[in-house]
Amino acid sequence: MDFVFTPPAIPAVPISGCETLFPVHRIYCVGRNYSDHVKEMGGDPKKEPPVFFSKPASAIVTDNQNIPYPQATNDLHHEVELVIALSSGGKNILLESAEDCVFGYAVGIDFTRRDLQAIAKSNGRPWDVAKGFDDSAPISAIKPVSECSLNASTEISLEVNGAVRQQATLGEMIWSIPEIICALSKFYELKAGDLIYTGTPAGVAAVGAGDSLQASLQGVAELKFELS
Ligand code: MN
């Protein structure tokens, strides 16, 4: 087929220990999935069901590339998150079979223009400009599920300029990995290539040009880059 211009490259994520790439279909994100973060944002963790939003697939940044400080914000926040990478999907996926869809796991950052999000929230507007901007979804290499041993005590953390800003265990997630896949598939037909950013623990804060960020999912993935 001929296109009117050269189509953009397919966004793709490296796979650890493998030369082939993971092609990204969509990026879904979960809001409010750790109690302490829900509280720091002024919510009640027990009252609210999972909140979903999305980012364009082109928002990923791979290979520890440095990221320019984004336009249109003076309050860029880091949100370190476990990322689920899917190799299959479907609608209304059963809880028992949800983990069969998982290709692997990574660590990523859901960058948020918090000032624009605050305006959107107070006016009942969509979150797109706060969440779905260019370079807003840096991600580590994906580790295949057969090589991961995630459990409730697995640590997720983020350091900025060598100081710990966010640190939690996966046991603190309000919604588990299968519960997230199951709930999301009630709204969308999930597909191979989907990434799900699963929400951030407490400790979100601003970062600026010149800051160095290092995210870690214990035993699974590391991500390190600078804002320029
Ligand atoms: Mn988030």
Short mmCIF file of C-alpha atoms and ligand atoms in Angstrom, two decimals:
data_model
loop_
_atom_site.label_atom_id
_atom_site.label_comp_id
_atom_site.label_asym_id
_atom_site.label_seq_id
_atom_site.Cartn_x
_atom_site.Cartn_y
_atom_site.Cartn_z
CA MET A 1 0.00 0.00 0.00
CA ASP A 2 1.21 3.50 -0.75
CA PHE A 3 0.91 6.20 1.88
CA VAL A 4 0.75 9.92 1.24
CA PHE A 5 3.89 10.27 3.36
CA THR A 6 6.23 7.87 5.14
CA PRO A 7 4.34 6.39 8.12
CA PRO A 8 5.88 6.93 11.56
CA ALA A 9 7.95 4.09 13.02
CA ILE A 10 6.11 1.62 15.28
CA PRO A 11 6.94 2.45 18.92
CA ALA A 12 8.82 -0.53 20.37
CA VAL A 13 10.46 -1.51 23.66
CA PRO A 14 13.65 -3.61 24.03
CA ILE A 15 13.30 -7.01 25.69
CA SER A 16 16.06 -7.94 28.13
CA GLY A 17 18.31 -10.73 26.90
CA CYS A 18 16.77 -10.67 23.44
CA GLU A 19 17.45 -8.91 20.13
CA THR A 20 13.81 -8.60 19.08
CA LEU A 21 11.58 -5.71 20.15
CA PHE A 22 8.14 -5.51 21.79
CA PRO A 23 5.84 -3.48 19.46
CA VAL A 24 3.54 -1.15 21.40
CA HIS A 25 -0.16 -1.10 20.55
CA ARG A 26 -1.61 1.12 23.30
CA ILE A 27 -0.57 2.53 26.67
CA TYR A 28 -3.13 2.26 29.45
CA CYS A 29 -2.56 3.72 32.91
CA VAL A 30 -4.14 3.15 36.32
CA GLY A 31 -4.65 6.12 38.62
CA ARG A 32 -4.81 5.74 42.40
CA ASN A 33 -3.46 2.25 43.03
CA TYR A 34 -1.45 2.70 46.23
CA SER A 35 -3.26 3.84 49.40
CA ASP A 36 -0.59 6.30 50.51
CA HIS A 37 -0.61 8.03 47.11
CA VAL A 38 -4.43 8.23 47.08
CA LYS A 39 -4.23 9.89 50.49
CA GLU A 40 -1.51 12.35 49.41
CA MET A 41 -3.74 13.36 46.47
CA GLY A 42 -6.69 13.90 48.83
CA GLY A 43 -8.74 10.76 48.05
CA ASP A 44 -10.15 7.82 49.99
CA PRO A 45 -8.54 4.55 48.77
CA LYS A 46 -11.42 2.34 49.89
CA LYS A 47 -14.17 4.34 48.21
CA GLU A 48 -12.86 4.67 44.69
CA PRO A 49 -12.74 2.03 41.92
CA PRO A 50 -9.67 1.93 39.65
CA VAL A 51 -9.31 5.01 37.45
CA PHE A 52 -8.07 4.38 33.91
CA PHE A 53 -6.60 6.79 31.39
CA SER A 54 -4.26 6.38 28.44
CA LYS A 55 -1.26 7.84 26.67
CA PRO A 56 -0.32 7.64 23.00
CA ALA A 57 2.00 4.73 22.17
CA SER A 58 4.47 7.28 20.81
CA ALA A 59 4.95 8.67 24.35
CA ILE A 60 7.42 5.92 25.27
CA VAL A 61 11.12 6.70 25.67
CA THR A 62 13.42 3.66 25.64
CA ASP A 63 17.10 2.79 26.05
CA ASN A 64 17.67 5.21 28.96
CA GLN A 65 17.55 8.15 26.55
CA ASN A 66 17.61 11.58 28.16
CA ILE A 67 14.38 13.56 27.97
CA PRO A 68 13.93 17.29 27.36
CA TYR A 69 11.90 19.08 30.05
CA PRO A 70 8.40 19.25 28.51
CA GLN A 71 6.68 22.39 27.30
CA ALA A 72 3.62 23.99 28.95
CA THR A 73 4.39 23.08 32.56
CA ASN A 74 6.19 24.41 35.62
CA ASP A 75 5.33 21.39 37.76
CA LEU A 76 6.45 18.13 36.12
CA HIS A 77 5.94 15.22 38.54
CA HIS A 78 7.52 11.76 38.48
CA GLU A 79 5.33 8.68 39.11
CA VAL A 80 7.34 5.45 39.19
CA GLU A 81 5.22 2.44 38.16
CA LEU A 82 5.30 -1.28 37.46
CA VAL A 83 4.47 -1.75 33.78
CA ILE A 84 2.65 -4.85 32.48
CA ALA A 85 3.37 -5.83 28.85
CA LEU A 86 0.70 -7.99 27.19
CA SER A 87 1.23 -10.71 24.57
CA SER A 88 -2.51 -11.42 24.19
CA GLY A 89 -5.75 -9.85 25.33
CA GLY A 90 -9.49 -9.88 24.84
CA LYS A 91 -12.67 -8.40 26.30
CA ASN A 92 -14.08 -9.33 29.72
CA ILE A 93 -11.01 -11.39 30.62
CA LEU A 94 -11.61 -13.69 33.59
CA LEU A 95 -9.60 -13.04 36.73
CA GLU A 96 -8.28 -16.62 36.67
CA SER A 97 -6.85 -16.31 33.16
CA ALA A 98 -5.69 -12.68 33.31
CA GLU A 99 -2.04 -13.51 33.94
CA ASP A 100 -1.96 -15.72 30.82
CA CYS A 101 -2.01 -12.47 28.82
CA VAL A 102 1.22 -11.15 30.36
CA PHE A 103 4.36 -11.15 28.23
CA GLY A 104 6.57 -9.53 30.84
CA TYR A 105 7.18 -6.64 33.20
CA ALA A 106 9.12 -3.39 33.17
CA VAL A 107 9.53 -0.27 35.27
CA GLY A 108 8.37 3.05 33.87
CA ILE A 109 7.54 6.61 34.81
CA ASP A 110 4.14 8.17 34.23
CA PHE A 111 5.29 11.77 33.85
CA THR A 112 2.52 14.18 34.80
CA ARG A 113 2.15 17.90 34.20
CA ARG A 114 0.63 18.33 37.68
CA ASP A 115 -0.27 21.98 37.17
CA LEU A 116 -2.32 21.12 34.06
CA GLN A 117 -3.88 18.14 35.86
CA ALA A 118 -4.99 20.38 38.73
CA ILE A 119 -6.71 22.73 36.27
CA ALA A 120 -8.37 19.76 34.51
CA LYS A 121 -9.57 18.27 37.80
CA SER A 122 -11.00 21.54 39.10
CA ASN A 123 -12.86 22.15 35.85
CA GLY A 124 -14.03 18.56 35.27
CA ARG A 125 -11.99 18.39 32.04
CA PRO A 126 -10.10 15.41 30.52
CA TRP A 127 -6.56 14.65 31.70
CA ASP A 128 -5.01 14.34 28.22
CA VAL A 129 -2.83 17.46 28.32
CA ALA A 130 -1.63 16.52 31.82
CA LYS A 131 -0.78 12.91 30.99
CA GLY A 132 -0.56 12.15 27.27
CA PHE A 133 2.23 14.48 26.15
CA ASP A 134 5.43 13.75 24.23
CA ASP A 135 8.06 11.65 26.05
CA SER A 136 5.70 11.19 29.03
CA ALA A 137 6.21 7.41 29.34
CA PRO A 138 9.88 6.41 29.74
CA ILE A 139 10.22 2.64 30.15
CA SER A 140 12.98 0.13 30.90
CA ALA A 141 13.59 -3.01 28.89
CA ILE A 142 10.82 -5.60 29.38
CA LYS A 143 11.73 -8.79 31.24
CA PRO A 144 9.81 -11.87 30.05
CA VAL A 145 7.45 -13.23 32.70
CA SER A 146 9.26 -16.59 32.79
CA GLU A 147 12.32 -14.75 34.19
CA CYS A 148 10.42 -12.63 36.75
CA SER A 149 9.49 -13.58 40.28
CA LEU A 150 7.23 -10.75 41.43
CA ASN A 151 5.61 -11.04 44.83
CA ALA A 152 4.15 -8.85 47.57
CA SER A 153 7.60 -7.95 48.91
CA THR A 154 9.10 -6.95 45.53
CA GLU A 155 10.29 -3.34 45.86
CA ILE A 156 9.64 -0.51 43.45
CA SER A 157 11.58 2.69 43.91
CA LEU A 158 12.69 5.96 42.39
CA GLU A 159 15.77 8.04 43.19
CA VAL A 160 16.27 11.61 42.03
CA ASN A 161 19.90 12.80 42.09
CA GLY A 162 20.70 9.81 44.32
CA ALA A 163 18.02 10.55 46.96
CA VAL A 164 15.08 8.15 47.40
CA ARG A 165 11.80 9.87 46.48
CA GLN A 166 9.45 6.88 46.12
CA GLN A 167 9.77 3.42 47.66
CA ALA A 168 7.09 0.76 48.15
CA THR A 169 6.39 -2.94 47.75
CA LEU A 170 3.99 -4.42 45.22
CA GLY A 171 1.96 -5.76 48.15
CA GLU A 172 0.82 -2.17 48.72
CA MET A 173 -1.05 -2.06 45.41
CA ILE A 174 -4.82 -1.71 45.95
CA TRP A 175 -5.61 -3.59 42.71
CA SER A 176 -3.46 -6.61 41.84
CA ILE A 177 -2.04 -7.36 38.38
CA PRO A 178 -4.88 -9.81 37.44
CA GLU A 179 -7.51 -7.47 38.89
CA ILE A 180 -6.20 -4.59 36.75
CA ILE A 181 -6.22 -6.68 33.54
CA CYS A 182 -9.70 -8.01 34.33
CA ALA A 183 -11.12 -4.54 35.12
CA LEU A 184 -9.49 -2.82 32.12
CA SER A 185 -10.79 -5.50 29.73
CA LYS A 186 -14.35 -4.57 30.73
CA PHE A 187 -13.78 -1.19 29.00
CA TYR A 188 -11.41 -2.09 26.12
CA GLU A 189 -10.52 -5.13 24.04
CA LEU A 190 -6.94 -5.65 25.18
CA LYS A 191 -4.40 -6.69 22.55
CA ALA A 192 -0.87 -8.02 22.20
CA GLY A 193 1.42 -5.01 22.46
CA ASP A 194 -0.57 -3.20 25.12
CA LEU A 195 1.34 -1.68 28.04
CA ILE A 196 -0.35 -1.01 31.37
CA TYR A 197 1.24 1.46 33.81
CA THR A 198 -0.18 0.23 37.10
CA GLY A 199 -0.18 3.30 39.34
CA THR A 200 2.33 4.98 41.60
CA PRO A 201 3.12 4.80 45.31
CA ALA A 202 3.39 7.89 47.53
CA GLY A 203 6.18 10.40 47.15
CA VAL A 204 5.36 12.04 43.83
CA ALA A 205 7.10 15.39 43.47
CA ALA A 206 8.50 17.85 40.97
CA VAL A 207 11.64 17.36 38.91
CA GLY A 208 13.52 19.87 36.80
CA ALA A 209 16.05 20.19 34.00
CA GLY A 210 19.39 18.71 35.07
CA ASP A 211 17.86 16.15 37.43
CA SER A 212 18.96 12.52 37.17
CA LEU A 213 16.26 9.87 37.68
CA GLN A 214 16.81 6.20 38.49
CA ALA A 215 13.84 3.82 38.73
CA SER A 216 14.05 0.24 39.90
CA LEU A 217 11.76 -2.78 40.03
CA GLN A 218 13.66 -5.19 42.24
CA GLY A 219 15.15 -8.10 40.29
CA VAL A 220 13.30 -7.12 37.11
CA ALA A 221 14.30 -3.81 35.64
CA GLU A 222 16.26 -0.58 35.98
CA LEU A 223 15.69 2.73 34.20
CA LYS A 224 18.08 5.69 34.36
CA PHE A 225 18.08 8.98 32.49
CA GLU A 226 18.40 12.74 32.85
CA LEU A 227 15.99 15.60 32.19
CA SER A 228 17.67 18.20 30.02
MN MN B 1 0.38 7.27 37.37
#
